[in-house]
Structures are given as structure tokens and as C-alpha cells.
XYZ file of C-alpha atoms in Angstrom:
170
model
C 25.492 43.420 -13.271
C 26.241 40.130 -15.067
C 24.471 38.275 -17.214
C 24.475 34.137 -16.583
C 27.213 33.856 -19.291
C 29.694 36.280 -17.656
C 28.859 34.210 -14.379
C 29.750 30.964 -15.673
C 32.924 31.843 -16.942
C 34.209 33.112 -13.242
C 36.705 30.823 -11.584
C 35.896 29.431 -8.533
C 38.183 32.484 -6.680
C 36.280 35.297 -8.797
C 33.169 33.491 -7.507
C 33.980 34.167 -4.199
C 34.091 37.808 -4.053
C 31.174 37.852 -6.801
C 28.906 35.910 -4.106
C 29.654 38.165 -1.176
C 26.228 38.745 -0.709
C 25.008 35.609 -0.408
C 26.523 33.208 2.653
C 26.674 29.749 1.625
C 27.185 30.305 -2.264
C 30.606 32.113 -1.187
C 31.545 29.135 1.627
C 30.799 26.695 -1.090
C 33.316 28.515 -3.334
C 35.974 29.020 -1.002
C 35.917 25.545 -0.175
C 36.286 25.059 -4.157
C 39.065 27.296 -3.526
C 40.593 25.229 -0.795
C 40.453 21.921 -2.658
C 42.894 23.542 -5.286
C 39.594 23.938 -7.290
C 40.366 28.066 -7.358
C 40.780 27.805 -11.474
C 38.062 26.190 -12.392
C 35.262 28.088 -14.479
C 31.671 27.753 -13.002
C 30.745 26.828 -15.830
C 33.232 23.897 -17.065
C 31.673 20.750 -18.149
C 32.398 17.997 -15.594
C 34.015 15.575 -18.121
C 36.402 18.043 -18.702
C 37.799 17.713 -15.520
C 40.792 15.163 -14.926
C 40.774 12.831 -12.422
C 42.155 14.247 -9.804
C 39.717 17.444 -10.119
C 36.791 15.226 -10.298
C 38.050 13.929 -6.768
C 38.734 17.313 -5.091
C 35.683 18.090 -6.516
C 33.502 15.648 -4.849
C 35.372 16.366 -1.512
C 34.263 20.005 -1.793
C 30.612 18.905 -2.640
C 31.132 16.537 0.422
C 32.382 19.756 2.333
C 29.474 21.944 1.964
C 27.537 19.880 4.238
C 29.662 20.993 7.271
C 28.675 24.751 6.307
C 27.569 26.489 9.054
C 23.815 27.255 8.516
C 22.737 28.344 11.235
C 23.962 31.787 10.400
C 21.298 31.609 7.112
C 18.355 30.021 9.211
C 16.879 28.702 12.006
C 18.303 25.535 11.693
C 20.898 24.168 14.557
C 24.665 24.455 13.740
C 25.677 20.752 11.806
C 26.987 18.492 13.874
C 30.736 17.691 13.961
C 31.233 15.161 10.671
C 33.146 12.185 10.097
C 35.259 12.381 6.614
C 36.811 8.650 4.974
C 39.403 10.033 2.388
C 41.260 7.703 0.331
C 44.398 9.188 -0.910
C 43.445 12.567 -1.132
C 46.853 13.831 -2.376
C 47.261 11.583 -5.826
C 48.044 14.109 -8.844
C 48.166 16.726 -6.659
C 50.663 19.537 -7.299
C 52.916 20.845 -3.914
C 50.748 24.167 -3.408
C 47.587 22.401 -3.964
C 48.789 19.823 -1.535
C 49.639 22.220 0.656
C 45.896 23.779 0.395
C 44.250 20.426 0.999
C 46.818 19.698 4.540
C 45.227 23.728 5.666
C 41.667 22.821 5.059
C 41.785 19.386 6.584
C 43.499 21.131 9.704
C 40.579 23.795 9.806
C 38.192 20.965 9.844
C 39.784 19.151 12.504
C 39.775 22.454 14.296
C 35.957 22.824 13.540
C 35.556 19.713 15.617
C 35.511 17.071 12.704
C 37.300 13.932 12.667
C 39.098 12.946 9.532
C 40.252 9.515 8.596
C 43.013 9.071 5.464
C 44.268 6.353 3.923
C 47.213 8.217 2.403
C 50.526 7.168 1.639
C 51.864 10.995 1.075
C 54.319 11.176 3.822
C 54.144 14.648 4.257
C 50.343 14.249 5.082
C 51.274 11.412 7.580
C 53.998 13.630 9.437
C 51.040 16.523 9.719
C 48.518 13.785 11.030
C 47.358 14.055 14.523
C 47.675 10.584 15.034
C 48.792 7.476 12.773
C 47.801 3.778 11.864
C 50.438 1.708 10.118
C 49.495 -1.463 8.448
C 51.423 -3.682 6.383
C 54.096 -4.639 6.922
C 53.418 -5.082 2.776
C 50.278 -5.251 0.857
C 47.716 -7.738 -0.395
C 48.786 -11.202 1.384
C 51.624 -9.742 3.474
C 49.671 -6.594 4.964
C 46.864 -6.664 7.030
C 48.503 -6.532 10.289
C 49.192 -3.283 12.113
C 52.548 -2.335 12.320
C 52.548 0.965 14.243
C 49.787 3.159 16.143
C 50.921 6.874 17.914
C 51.624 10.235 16.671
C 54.066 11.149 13.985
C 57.000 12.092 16.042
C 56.840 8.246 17.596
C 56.039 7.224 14.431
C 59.628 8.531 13.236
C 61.361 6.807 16.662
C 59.937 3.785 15.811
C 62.709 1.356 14.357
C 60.031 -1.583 12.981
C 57.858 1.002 10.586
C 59.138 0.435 7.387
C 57.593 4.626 7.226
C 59.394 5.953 10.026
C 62.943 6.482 7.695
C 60.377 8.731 5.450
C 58.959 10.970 8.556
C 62.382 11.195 10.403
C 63.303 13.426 7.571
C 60.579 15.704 7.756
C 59.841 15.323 11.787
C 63.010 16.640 13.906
């Protein structure tokens, strides 16, 4: 009961109960949804976006591939995915951080393994397991300075990081 004009102006969270009926549109749009993407109008111009939008975006379309279809056809369930994200969190606002920590959690629980290059500590004290390199950039980096989880991470007195997690690891 819509014509395609009332459909593209639905936000991405409107599209998600409007799609009900049809599996992988509504996945799509709750990963939208997850990104921080919930506002967005179907049908907003992509130059409109700002950079940070343009980058969830992308993520989400990147997403969609680790649907589930075997619930919509005969094909095998995907196989567990690898995801490179490079600072995922820049221009992100708290809650939509906070979004993006949830859904990289459910895909980790899903079986896929996610690699970040972040410097957001708050993702680094929620990763599973951490790289340090440095111990600066450019010239002076390179060299790893700490590998373990993010409680050893804050233990470790030679990570110029570990001040930042010991405040948000106990």
C-alpha cells in the first residue's frame, strides 16, 4: 500500500518492519540499522552522505554477504567471513559506536573473524585479542609492542596503550 515515493522516503528502521515479508531485504536493513545507518532515507542520494556514513555504509553493503541464505534457497549457509576494518569508529557518535562494538560481537559470534586497525580504546578493551605496534608511527613504528588480550594488555607496563585500557578494564 505504498507507492515507490512513499518507499523511498522510509528510514532505514521504517524499512525494516515495511520489508517483513521479504527475508533478506529486512536483514539488509537491519544491518543498515546496526551500522548507525537507522536515519537514513532509502532514498537519499549517496553524495549526500558524509564521510563517515559513506563508510558505515559500505561496511553494511560488505555485511550483506554474510546473510544467511540458505533460509531463501537452496544454496549452502555462507561460509564464516574474514572482515579488514580500518578505523571503523572515526566520526562516530557514542550510541552509534556503541551499535557498531554489538554488531561486530554478533559477527564474531556468527563464527567470523574480524581484524581492526582502530585506535578507539574502548573498541581495543572489547577486542578478543590485541596487536600493538609502534612504539610510534611512520619511521619509529613498525615493531610490535604488545600481543594478548585486553586485560594483559592493561598489565602490561611497556604499551604506551595499556594507561588508556587500565581505565576502562578493572
Amino acid at each position: 500500500n505504498k507507492n515507490i515515493s512513499q518507499i523511498l522516503d522510509l528510514s532505514m528502521e521504517e524499512a525494516v518492519e515495511f520489508f517483513q515479508f521479504d527475508y533478506f531485504l529486512q536483514h539488509t536493513f537491519e544491518l543498515m540499522t546496526e551500522t548507525g545507518l537507522g536515519y537514513i532515507k532509502l532514498g537519499q542520494a549517496s553524495p549526500t552522505l558524509s564521510g563517515g556514513e559513506a563508510q558505515r555504509l559500505k561496511l553494511a553493503s560488505e555485511l550483506t554477504k554474510s546473510i544467511d541464505k540458505s533460509k531463501i534457497s537452496k544454496k549452502p549457509k555462507s561460509k564464516p567471513t574474514l572482515f579488514v576494518l580500518e578505523e571503523p569508529t572515526i566520526g562516530l557518535h557514542h550510541a552509534d559506536r556503541t551499535k557498531l562494538f554489538c554488531l561486530l560481537r554478533r559477527l564474531v559470534d556468527e563464527g567470523n573473524t574480524i581484524i581492526v586497525i582502530e585506535h578507539d580504546v574502548d573498541l581495543i578493551a572489547n577486542a578478543d585479542y590485541v596487536f600493538e605496534m609502534g612504539p610510534g608511527g611512520g619511521l619509529h613504528g613498525g615493531r610490535q609492542v604488545f600481543q594478548g588480550t585486553p586485560v594483559e594488555l592493561a598489565k602490561c607496563d611497556t604499551s604506551p596503550t595499556s594507561s588508556f585500557i587500565r581505565r576502562l578494564i578493572p
